[in-house]
Amino acid sequence: MAPRPPKIVRRVADLRAHVAAWRAGGESVGLVPTMGALHDGHLSLVRRSLAKTGRTVVSLFVNPKQFGPGEDFDVYPRDEAADAGKLAALGAHLLFAPKTEEIYPDGFMAKVSVPGLGDVLEGRSRPGFFDGVATVVTKLLLQAGADRAFFGEKDYQQLLIIKRLVGDLDIPVEIEAAPTVREADGLALSSRNAYLTKDQRARAPALYATLSAVAERAAKETDIADLENWAGKELLDAGFARVDYIAFRDAETLAPWDGKPRPGRVLAAAWLGQTRLIDNVAV
Ligand code: PAF
């Protein structure tokens, strides 16, 4: 039998009506927020949701508020039919694909901001990015009213910010993190990998390799700045055009590593030509 495509709704009221009907039938609901261009990383989140909740909603919304001037909003890959096909194959129940006006109607003014966590690393390189993410994720969580929402560790800082805002704003949802899905050579799956030329694609795994090398050396190294500088040079030698940051941080606060025995995280953002890649590993 051909897989049944998920029902597509574009209005918040319709999303809420579906969720209410499922709840009335005693079913739990999972939400997987995405910007589309679905790859195996997204699909692993959908599978997790299907395994843990009775009904799975996937949202597909390329959020203009998280793109800065000159970033790739206009060319960001969009193929709703292909995405719906992938979700059908898995058995996701509902695709919430709102138009921009549904999320940001005329006169929209609110902004959710998580300063501190949102100001460092990605926040420093992409001013306004996390306010855009925090605002849309807050809206999606409130709109869907799901029991659980699923996010990938690939966007590690985003994950911390979402956990923080959910706690701070008492949003009744459990945030579940899923490990980064990688190609066989270590490159983290990302919708933006599609921008890489053949040569850049061949160089791209150096990001994960360098992060892993830092993670391995971090435990023994006392001069973290030295280690971070070494890693930045490694990336440039591997053909990256620019390194926004490669940093060893406290895994919960993202504060610079203070040498205390606590979980750490190495995070990086670097450019291959016009394409900006991010990745991170646990220490
Ligand atoms: O990670 C993403 O794809 C986006 O930042 C998210 C969480 C869907 C918000 O637009």
PDB file of C-alpha atoms and ligand atoms in Angstrom:
ATOM      1  CA  MET A   1       0.000   0.000   0.000  1.00  0.00           C
ATOM      2  CA  ALA A   2       1.334   3.492  -0.876  1.00  0.00           C
ATOM      3  CA  PRO A   3       2.314   5.518   2.211  1.00  0.00           C
ATOM      4  CA  ARG A   4      -0.390   7.926   3.324  1.00  0.00           C
ATOM      5  CA  PRO A   5       0.751  11.552   3.020  1.00  0.00           C
ATOM      6  CA  PRO A   6       0.413  13.617   6.191  1.00  0.00           C
ATOM      7  CA  LYS A   7      -2.495  16.019   6.274  1.00  0.00           C
ATOM      8  CA  ILE A   8      -1.240  19.544   5.580  1.00  0.00           C
ATOM      9  CA  VAL A   9      -2.674  22.467   7.553  1.00  0.00           C
ATOM     10  CA  ARG A  10      -1.726  26.126   7.196  1.00  0.00           C
ATOM     11  CA  ARG A  11      -3.741  27.783   9.978  1.00  0.00           C
ATOM     12  CA  VAL A  12      -3.019  27.740  13.687  1.00  0.00           C
ATOM     13  CA  ALA A  13      -6.733  27.157  14.367  1.00  0.00           C
ATOM     14  CA  ASP A  14      -6.662  23.944  12.284  1.00  0.00           C
ATOM     15  CA  LEU A  15      -3.487  22.747  13.980  1.00  0.00           C
ATOM     16  CA  ARG A  16      -5.123  23.311  17.375  1.00  0.00           C
ATOM     17  CA  ALA A  17      -8.313  21.528  16.316  1.00  0.00           C
ATOM     18  CA  HIS A  18      -6.351  18.417  15.308  1.00  0.00           C
ATOM     19  CA  VAL A  19      -4.308  18.413  18.505  1.00  0.00           C
ATOM     20  CA  ALA A  20      -7.456  18.904  20.622  1.00  0.00           C
ATOM     21  CA  ALA A  21      -9.195  15.969  18.900  1.00  0.00           C
ATOM     22  CA  TRP A  22      -6.169  13.708  19.477  1.00  0.00           C
ATOM     23  CA  ARG A  23      -5.989  14.743  23.113  1.00  0.00           C
ATOM     24  CA  ALA A  24      -9.698  14.085  23.558  1.00  0.00           C
ATOM     25  CA  GLY A  25      -8.962  10.551  22.316  1.00  0.00           C
ATOM     26  CA  GLY A  26      -6.243  10.194  24.970  1.00  0.00           C
ATOM     27  CA  GLU A  27      -3.280  10.461  22.589  1.00  0.00           C
ATOM     28  CA  SER A  28      -0.001  12.234  23.304  1.00  0.00           C
ATOM     29  CA  VAL A  29       1.444  14.632  20.753  1.00  0.00           C
ATOM     30  CA  GLY A  30       4.980  15.267  19.529  1.00  0.00           C
ATOM     31  CA  LEU A  31       6.219  18.300  17.593  1.00  0.00           C
ATOM     32  CA  VAL A  32       9.235  18.392  15.277  1.00  0.00           C
ATOM     33  CA  PRO A  33       9.906  22.011  14.247  1.00  0.00           C
ATOM     34  CA  THR A  34      11.777  22.346  10.925  1.00  0.00           C
ATOM     35  CA  MET A  35      12.471  24.769   8.125  1.00  0.00           C
ATOM     36  CA  GLY A  36      11.958  21.998   5.581  1.00  0.00           C
ATOM     37  CA  ALA A  37      14.579  20.626   3.144  1.00  0.00           C
ATOM     38  CA  LEU A  38      14.266  17.516   5.277  1.00  0.00           C
ATOM     39  CA  HIS A  39      17.272  15.200   5.566  1.00  0.00           C
ATOM     40  CA  ASP A  40      18.021  12.150   7.680  1.00  0.00           C
ATOM     41  CA  GLY A  41      18.768  14.346  10.704  1.00  0.00           C
ATOM     42  CA  HIS A  42      15.211  15.716  10.647  1.00  0.00           C
ATOM     43  CA  LEU A  43      13.816  12.274   9.894  1.00  0.00           C
ATOM     44  CA  SER A  44      15.584  10.828  12.949  1.00  0.00           C
ATOM     45  CA  LEU A  45      13.678  13.403  15.039  1.00  0.00           C
ATOM     46  CA  VAL A  46      10.407  12.403  13.384  1.00  0.00           C
ATOM     47  CA  ARG A  47      11.124   8.724  14.077  1.00  0.00           C
ATOM     48  CA  ARG A  48      11.831   9.561  17.716  1.00  0.00           C
ATOM     49  CA  SER A  49       8.577  11.444  17.995  1.00  0.00           C
ATOM     50  CA  LEU A  50       6.647   8.598  16.378  1.00  0.00           C
ATOM     51  CA  ALA A  51       8.205   6.155  18.830  1.00  0.00           C
ATOM     52  CA  LYS A  52       7.469   8.262  21.888  1.00  0.00           C
ATOM     53  CA  THR A  53       4.136   9.927  21.163  1.00  0.00           C
ATOM     54  CA  GLY A  54       0.833   8.832  19.644  1.00  0.00           C
ATOM     55  CA  ARG A  55       0.686  11.599  17.051  1.00  0.00           C
ATOM     56  CA  THR A  56       3.454  13.537  15.366  1.00  0.00           C
ATOM     57  CA  VAL A  57       3.203  17.062  13.990  1.00  0.00           C
ATOM     58  CA  VAL A  58       6.050  18.364  11.827  1.00  0.00           C
ATOM     59  CA  SER A  59       6.165  22.108  11.288  1.00  0.00           C
ATOM     60  CA  LEU A  60       7.678  23.519   8.124  1.00  0.00           C
ATOM     61  CA  PHE A  61       8.323  27.229   8.210  1.00  0.00           C
ATOM     62  CA  VAL A  62      11.334  29.080   6.815  1.00  0.00           C
ATOM     63  CA  ASN A  63      11.428  31.724   9.511  1.00  0.00           C
ATOM     64  CA  PRO A  64      12.418  35.115   8.081  1.00  0.00           C
ATOM     65  CA  LYS A  65      13.220  36.469  11.550  1.00  0.00           C
ATOM     66  CA  GLN A  66      16.230  34.184  11.958  1.00  0.00           C
ATOM     67  CA  PHE A  67      17.975  35.310   8.769  1.00  0.00           C
ATOM     68  CA  GLY A  68      20.099  38.456   8.830  1.00  0.00           C
ATOM     69  CA  PRO A  69      20.541  40.904   5.962  1.00  0.00           C
ATOM     70  CA  GLY A  70      22.615  39.265   3.209  1.00  0.00           C
ATOM     71  CA  GLU A  71      21.957  35.737   4.543  1.00  0.00           C
ATOM     72  CA  ASP A  72      20.377  32.959   2.494  1.00  0.00           C
ATOM     73  CA  PHE A  73      16.648  33.444   3.228  1.00  0.00           C
ATOM     74  CA  ASP A  74      15.733  33.923  -0.452  1.00  0.00           C
ATOM     75  CA  VAL A  75      17.666  30.893  -1.697  1.00  0.00           C
ATOM     76  CA  TYR A  76      17.070  28.580   1.298  1.00  0.00           C
ATOM     77  CA  PRO A  77      15.972  25.220  -0.227  1.00  0.00           C
ATOM     78  CA  ARG A  78      12.174  24.865  -0.297  1.00  0.00           C
ATOM     79  CA  ASP A  79      10.358  21.771  -1.587  1.00  0.00           C
ATOM     80  CA  GLU A  80       7.196  21.105   0.385  1.00  0.00           C
ATOM     81  CA  ALA A  81       6.034  18.248  -1.855  1.00  0.00           C
ATOM     82  CA  ALA A  82       9.335  16.376  -1.430  1.00  0.00           C
ATOM     83  CA  ASP A  83       9.237  16.975   2.334  1.00  0.00           C
ATOM     84  CA  ALA A  84       5.646  15.722   2.540  1.00  0.00           C
ATOM     85  CA  GLY A  85       6.703  12.594   0.619  1.00  0.00           C
ATOM     86  CA  LYS A  86       9.472  11.845   3.131  1.00  0.00           C
ATOM     87  CA  LEU A  87       7.068  12.336   6.022  1.00  0.00           C
ATOM     88  CA  ALA A  88       4.498  10.073   4.355  1.00  0.00           C
ATOM     89  CA  ALA A  89       7.059   7.295   4.163  1.00  0.00           C
ATOM     90  CA  LEU A  90       7.561   7.532   7.938  1.00  0.00           C
ATOM     91  CA  GLY A  91       3.902   7.920   8.842  1.00  0.00           C
ATOM     92  CA  ALA A  92       3.985  11.426  10.381  1.00  0.00           C
ATOM     93  CA  HIS A  93       0.430  12.552  11.048  1.00  0.00           C
ATOM     94  CA  LEU A  94       0.299  16.278  10.343  1.00  0.00           C
ATOM     95  CA  LEU A  95       2.388  18.826   8.476  1.00  0.00           C
ATOM     96  CA  PHE A  96       1.893  22.365   9.740  1.00  0.00           C
ATOM     97  CA  ALA A  97       3.112  24.614   6.913  1.00  0.00           C
ATOM     98  CA  PRO A  98       1.896  28.129   7.651  1.00  0.00           C
ATOM     99  CA  LYS A  99       2.312  31.160   5.416  1.00  0.00           C
ATOM    100  CA  THR A 100       4.425  34.000   6.808  1.00  0.00           C
ATOM    101  CA  GLU A 101       1.288  36.096   7.545  1.00  0.00           C
ATOM    102  CA  GLU A 102      -0.088  33.322   9.760  1.00  0.00           C
ATOM    103  CA  ILE A 103       2.975  33.441  11.994  1.00  0.00           C
ATOM    104  CA  TYR A 104       3.713  37.152  11.728  1.00  0.00           C
ATOM    105  CA  PRO A 105       0.453  38.972  10.929  1.00  0.00           C
ATOM    106  CA  ASP A 106       0.493  42.712  10.251  1.00  0.00           C
ATOM    107  CA  GLY A 107       1.425  44.598  13.392  1.00  0.00           C
ATOM    108  CA  PHE A 108       3.359  41.707  14.958  1.00  0.00           C
ATOM    109  CA  MET A 109       5.762  43.191  17.528  1.00  0.00           C
ATOM    110  CA  ALA A 110       6.690  40.624  20.178  1.00  0.00           C
ATOM    111  CA  LYS A 111      10.185  39.233  20.559  1.00  0.00           C
ATOM    112  CA  VAL A 112      11.489  36.411  22.736  1.00  0.00           C
ATOM    113  CA  SER A 113      15.095  36.882  23.721  1.00  0.00           C
ATOM    114  CA  VAL A 114      17.440  34.785  25.825  1.00  0.00           C
ATOM    115  CA  PRO A 115      20.355  37.115  26.504  1.00  0.00           C
ATOM    116  CA  GLY A 116      23.536  35.614  27.911  1.00  0.00           C
ATOM    117  CA  LEU A 117      23.218  32.204  26.311  1.00  0.00           C
ATOM    118  CA  GLY A 118      22.046  33.874  23.109  1.00  0.00           C
ATOM    119  CA  ASP A 119      24.774  36.506  22.901  1.00  0.00           C
ATOM    120  CA  VAL A 120      27.860  34.303  22.557  1.00  0.00           C
ATOM    121  CA  LEU A 121      29.248  32.171  19.698  1.00  0.00           C
ATOM    122  CA  GLU A 122      26.436  31.940  17.081  1.00  0.00           C
ATOM    123  CA  GLY A 123      24.677  34.909  18.689  1.00  0.00           C
ATOM    124  CA  ARG A 124      27.806  37.025  18.333  1.00  0.00           C
ATOM    125  CA  SER A 125      28.420  36.001  14.721  1.00  0.00           C
ATOM    126  CA  ARG A 126      24.757  36.312  13.699  1.00  0.00           C
ATOM    127  CA  PRO A 127      23.165  39.182  15.651  1.00  0.00           C
ATOM    128  CA  GLY A 128      19.395  38.741  16.009  1.00  0.00           C
ATOM    129  CA  PHE A 129      19.506  35.080  14.947  1.00  0.00           C
ATOM    130  CA  PHE A 130      18.577  33.603  18.313  1.00  0.00           C
ATOM    131  CA  ASP A 131      15.856  36.190  18.945  1.00  0.00           C
ATOM    132  CA  GLY A 132      14.325  35.005  15.662  1.00  0.00           C
ATOM    133  CA  VAL A 133      14.676  31.353  16.649  1.00  0.00           C
ATOM    134  CA  ALA A 134      13.401  31.902  20.208  1.00  0.00           C
ATOM    135  CA  THR A 135      10.413  33.902  18.978  1.00  0.00           C
ATOM    136  CA  VAL A 136       9.281  31.380  16.370  1.00  0.00           C
ATOM    137  CA  VAL A 137       9.933  28.333  18.552  1.00  0.00           C
ATOM    138  CA  THR A 138       7.940  29.890  21.412  1.00  0.00           C
ATOM    139  CA  LYS A 139       5.072  30.501  19.004  1.00  0.00           C
ATOM    140  CA  LEU A 140       5.219  26.983  17.543  1.00  0.00           C
ATOM    141  CA  LEU A 141       5.299  25.391  21.003  1.00  0.00           C
ATOM    142  CA  LEU A 142       2.301  27.451  22.133  1.00  0.00           C
ATOM    143  CA  GLN A 143       0.433  26.851  18.881  1.00  0.00           C
ATOM    144  CA  ALA A 144       0.914  23.082  18.855  1.00  0.00           C
ATOM    145  CA  GLY A 145       0.557  22.469  22.595  1.00  0.00           C
ATOM    146  CA  ALA A 146       2.515  19.234  22.161  1.00  0.00           C
ATOM    147  CA  ASP A 147       3.669  17.051  25.050  1.00  0.00           C
ATOM    148  CA  ARG A 148       7.175  16.750  23.634  1.00  0.00           C
ATOM    149  CA  ALA A 149       9.195  18.669  21.082  1.00  0.00           C
ATOM    150  CA  PHE A 150      12.274  17.268  19.377  1.00  0.00           C
ATOM    151  CA  PHE A 151      15.473  19.142  18.428  1.00  0.00           C
ATOM    152  CA  GLY A 152      18.867  18.006  17.158  1.00  0.00           C
ATOM    153  CA  GLU A 153      22.173  18.465  18.989  1.00  0.00           C
ATOM    154  CA  LYS A 154      23.683  19.699  15.726  1.00  0.00           C
ATOM    155  CA  ASP A 155      22.311  23.128  16.716  1.00  0.00           C
ATOM    156  CA  TYR A 156      23.595  22.753  20.250  1.00  0.00           C
ATOM    157  CA  GLN A 157      23.386  26.401  21.318  1.00  0.00           C
ATOM    158  CA  GLN A 158      19.865  26.617  19.882  1.00  0.00           C
ATOM    159  CA  LEU A 159      18.921  23.555  21.942  1.00  0.00           C
ATOM    160  CA  LEU A 160      20.217  25.146  25.178  1.00  0.00           C
ATOM    161  CA  ILE A 161      18.345  28.358  24.426  1.00  0.00           C
ATOM    162  CA  ILE A 162      15.098  26.513  23.740  1.00  0.00           C
ATOM    163  CA  LYS A 163      15.422  24.516  26.976  1.00  0.00           C
ATOM    164  CA  ARG A 164      16.055  27.759  28.850  1.00  0.00           C
ATOM    165  CA  LEU A 165      13.088  29.634  27.388  1.00  0.00           C
ATOM    166  CA  VAL A 166      10.747  26.694  27.982  1.00  0.00           C
ATOM    167  CA  GLY A 167      11.820  26.628  31.635  1.00  0.00           C
ATOM    168  CA  ASP A 168      11.777  30.381  32.105  1.00  0.00           C
ATOM    169  CA  LEU A 169       8.363  30.869  30.450  1.00  0.00           C
ATOM    170  CA  ASP A 170       6.750  27.743  32.004  1.00  0.00           C
ATOM    171  CA  ILE A 171       5.786  26.334  28.615  1.00  0.00           C
ATOM    172  CA  PRO A 172       4.341  22.886  29.373  1.00  0.00           C
ATOM    173  CA  VAL A 173       6.380  20.782  26.964  1.00  0.00           C
ATOM    174  CA  GLU A 174       9.275  18.378  27.343  1.00  0.00           C
ATOM    175  CA  ILE A 175      12.230  19.208  25.105  1.00  0.00           C
ATOM    176  CA  GLU A 176      14.000  16.121  23.782  1.00  0.00           C
ATOM    177  CA  ALA A 177      17.464  16.293  22.245  1.00  0.00           C
ATOM    178  CA  ALA A 178      18.652  13.851  19.593  1.00  0.00           C
ATOM    179  CA  PRO A 179      22.249  13.179  18.534  1.00  0.00           C
ATOM    180  CA  THR A 180      23.649  14.718  15.358  1.00  0.00           C
ATOM    181  CA  VAL A 181      23.279  12.517  12.297  1.00  0.00           C
ATOM    182  CA  ARG A 182      26.471  12.375  10.202  1.00  0.00           C
ATOM    183  CA  GLU A 183      27.613  11.233   6.794  1.00  0.00           C
ATOM    184  CA  ALA A 184      30.033   8.290   6.797  1.00  0.00           C
ATOM    185  CA  ASP A 185      32.971  10.750   6.668  1.00  0.00           C
ATOM    186  CA  GLY A 186      31.749  12.660   9.724  1.00  0.00           C
ATOM    187  CA  LEU A 187      30.087  15.663   8.079  1.00  0.00           C
ATOM    188  CA  ALA A 188      26.995  16.623  10.079  1.00  0.00           C
ATOM    189  CA  LEU A 189      23.818  16.559   7.964  1.00  0.00           C
ATOM    190  CA  SER A 190      22.518  20.034   7.232  1.00  0.00           C
ATOM    191  CA  SER A 191      20.166  21.493   4.644  1.00  0.00           C
ATOM    192  CA  ARG A 192      22.976  23.929   3.789  1.00  0.00           C
ATOM    193  CA  ASN A 193      25.340  21.094   2.726  1.00  0.00           C
ATOM    194  CA  ALA A 194      23.461  21.259  -0.596  1.00  0.00           C
ATOM    195  CA  TYR A 195      25.279  24.559  -1.286  1.00  0.00           C
ATOM    196  CA  LEU A 196      28.752  22.912  -1.219  1.00  0.00           C
ATOM    197  CA  THR A 197      30.696  22.412  -4.441  1.00  0.00           C
ATOM    198  CA  LYS A 198      32.376  19.040  -5.007  1.00  0.00           C
ATOM    199  CA  ASP A 199      35.700  20.386  -3.799  1.00  0.00           C
ATOM    200  CA  GLN A 200      34.155  22.014  -0.719  1.00  0.00           C
ATOM    201  CA  ARG A 201      32.234  18.832   0.083  1.00  0.00           C
ATOM    202  CA  ALA A 202      35.527  16.936   0.046  1.00  0.00           C
ATOM    203  CA  ARG A 203      37.024  19.422   2.523  1.00  0.00           C
ATOM    204  CA  ALA A 204      33.982  19.722   4.792  1.00  0.00           C
ATOM    205  CA  PRO A 205      34.666  16.663   7.039  1.00  0.00           C
ATOM    206  CA  ALA A 206      37.712  18.531   8.428  1.00  0.00           C
ATOM    207  CA  LEU A 207      35.274  20.433  10.647  1.00  0.00           C
ATOM    208  CA  TYR A 208      34.192  17.340  12.570  1.00  0.00           C
ATOM    209  CA  ALA A 209      37.726  15.927  12.521  1.00  0.00           C
ATOM    210  CA  THR A 210      39.110  19.120  14.077  1.00  0.00           C
ATOM    211  CA  LEU A 211      36.336  19.324  16.679  1.00  0.00           C
ATOM    212  CA  SER A 212      37.035  15.713  17.619  1.00  0.00           C
ATOM    213  CA  ALA A 213      40.775  16.422  17.892  1.00  0.00           C
ATOM    214  CA  VAL A 214      40.095  19.383  20.196  1.00  0.00           C
ATOM    215  CA  ALA A 215      37.751  17.259  22.320  1.00  0.00           C
ATOM    216  CA  GLU A 216      40.438  14.624  22.677  1.00  0.00           C
ATOM    217  CA  ARG A 217      43.177  17.095  23.563  1.00  0.00           C
ATOM    218  CA  ALA A 218      41.004  19.298  25.780  1.00  0.00           C
ATOM    219  CA  ALA A 219      41.096  16.961  28.757  1.00  0.00           C
ATOM    220  CA  LYS A 220      44.924  17.128  28.906  1.00  0.00           C
ATOM    221  CA  GLU A 221      45.513  20.677  27.725  1.00  0.00           C
ATOM    222  CA  THR A 222      45.877  23.514  30.214  1.00  0.00           C
ATOM    223  CA  ASP A 223      46.147  26.346  27.703  1.00  0.00           C
ATOM    224  CA  ILE A 224      42.699  26.311  26.084  1.00  0.00           C
ATOM    225  CA  ALA A 225      43.304  29.514  24.079  1.00  0.00           C
ATOM    226  CA  ASP A 226      46.329  27.856  22.532  1.00  0.00           C
ATOM    227  CA  LEU A 227      44.283  24.776  21.650  1.00  0.00           C
ATOM    228  CA  GLU A 228      41.530  26.909  20.098  1.00  0.00           C
ATOM    229  CA  ASN A 229      44.098  28.836  18.028  1.00  0.00           C
ATOM    230  CA  TRP A 230      45.645  25.589  16.828  1.00  0.00           C
ATOM    231  CA  ALA A 231      42.191  24.314  15.806  1.00  0.00           C
ATOM    232  CA  GLY A 232      41.381  27.501  13.900  1.00  0.00           C
ATOM    233  CA  LYS A 233      44.613  27.145  11.928  1.00  0.00           C
ATOM    234  CA  GLU A 234      43.842  23.496  11.199  1.00  0.00           C
ATOM    235  CA  LEU A 235      40.552  24.540   9.603  1.00  0.00           C
ATOM    236  CA  LEU A 236      42.192  27.247   7.508  1.00  0.00           C
ATOM    237  CA  ASP A 237      44.858  24.738   6.393  1.00  0.00           C
ATOM    238  CA  ALA A 238      42.077  22.316   5.421  1.00  0.00           C
ATOM    239  CA  GLY A 239      40.668  24.936   3.029  1.00  0.00           C
ATOM    240  CA  PHE A 240      38.089  26.768   5.138  1.00  0.00           C
ATOM    241  CA  ALA A 241      37.989  30.410   4.081  1.00  0.00           C
ATOM    242  CA  ARG A 242      37.150  31.849   7.503  1.00  0.00           C
ATOM    243  CA  VAL A 243      36.568  30.579  11.022  1.00  0.00           C
ATOM    244  CA  ASP A 244      33.911  32.457  13.009  1.00  0.00           C
ATOM    245  CA  TYR A 245      34.807  30.521  16.159  1.00  0.00           C
ATOM    246  CA  ILE A 246      36.067  27.213  17.431  1.00  0.00           C
ATOM    247  CA  ALA A 247      35.677  27.190  21.174  1.00  0.00           C
ATOM    248  CA  PHE A 248      35.786  24.828  24.120  1.00  0.00           C
ATOM    249  CA  ARG A 249      32.963  25.779  26.496  1.00  0.00           C
ATOM    250  CA  ASP A 250      31.006  24.654  29.531  1.00  0.00           C
ATOM    251  CA  ALA A 251      28.303  22.382  28.092  1.00  0.00           C
ATOM    252  CA  GLU A 252      25.485  23.989  30.098  1.00  0.00           C
ATOM    253  CA  THR A 253      26.328  27.672  30.304  1.00  0.00           C
ATOM    254  CA  LEU A 254      28.609  28.021  27.242  1.00  0.00           C
ATOM    255  CA  ALA A 255      30.946  30.035  29.488  1.00  0.00           C
ATOM    256  CA  PRO A 256      34.650  29.725  28.658  1.00  0.00           C
ATOM    257  CA  TRP A 257      36.091  26.521  30.069  1.00  0.00           C
ATOM    258  CA  ASP A 258      37.340  27.017  33.623  1.00  0.00           C
ATOM    259  CA  GLY A 259      39.132  23.695  34.056  1.00  0.00           C
ATOM    260  CA  LYS A 260      36.632  22.324  36.608  1.00  0.00           C
ATOM    261  CA  PRO A 261      35.529  18.724  36.058  1.00  0.00           C
ATOM    262  CA  ARG A 262      32.212  19.339  34.294  1.00  0.00           C
ATOM    263  CA  PRO A 263      30.757  18.367  30.926  1.00  0.00           C
ATOM    264  CA  GLY A 264      32.261  20.454  28.133  1.00  0.00           C
ATOM    265  CA  ARG A 265      31.390  21.085  24.502  1.00  0.00           C
ATOM    266  CA  VAL A 266      33.531  22.114  21.569  1.00  0.00           C
ATOM    267  CA  LEU A 267      31.589  24.243  19.094  1.00  0.00           C
ATOM    268  CA  ALA A 268      32.598  25.724  15.753  1.00  0.00           C
ATOM    269  CA  ALA A 269      31.342  27.746  12.820  1.00  0.00           C
ATOM    270  CA  ALA A 270      33.457  28.106   9.696  1.00  0.00           C
ATOM    271  CA  TRP A 271      33.047  29.054   6.054  1.00  0.00           C
ATOM    272  CA  LEU A 272      33.745  26.977   2.984  1.00  0.00           C
ATOM    273  CA  GLY A 273      33.409  29.576   0.251  1.00  0.00           C
ATOM    274  CA  GLN A 274      29.989  31.190   0.751  1.00  0.00           C
ATOM    275  CA  THR A 275      28.670  28.338   2.893  1.00  0.00           C
ATOM    276  CA  ARG A 276      28.743  28.558   6.657  1.00  0.00           C
ATOM    277  CA  LEU A 277      28.914  25.223   8.468  1.00  0.00           C
ATOM    278  CA  ILE A 278      28.398  24.670  12.190  1.00  0.00           C
ATOM    279  CA  ASP A 279      29.026  21.597  14.303  1.00  0.00           C
ATOM    280  CA  ASN A 280      29.883  20.599  17.850  1.00  0.00           C
ATOM    281  CA  VAL A 281      31.014  17.604  19.908  1.00  0.00           C
ATOM    282  CA  ALA A 282      30.774  16.633  23.555  1.00  0.00           C
ATOM    283  CA  VAL A 283      33.816  16.470  25.818  1.00  0.00           C
TER     284      VAL A 283
HETATM  285  O1  PAF B   1      16.710  24.336  13.593  1.00  0.00           O
HETATM  286  C1  PAF B   1      15.883  24.812  12.782  1.00  0.00           C
HETATM  287  O2  PAF B   1      15.604  24.249  11.740  1.00  0.00           O
HETATM  288  C2  PAF B   1      15.203  26.130  13.104  1.00  0.00           C
HETATM  289  O3  PAF B   1      16.065  26.982  13.780  1.00  0.00           O
HETATM  290  C3  PAF B   1      13.889  25.943  13.884  1.00  0.00           C
HETATM  291  C4  PAF B   1      14.120  25.324  15.242  1.00  0.00           C
HETATM  292  C5  PAF B   1      12.923  25.083  13.089  1.00  0.00           C
HETATM  293  C6  PAF B   1      13.232  27.322  14.111  1.00  0.00           C
HETATM  294  O4  PAF B   1      12.954  27.952  12.911  1.00  0.00           O
END
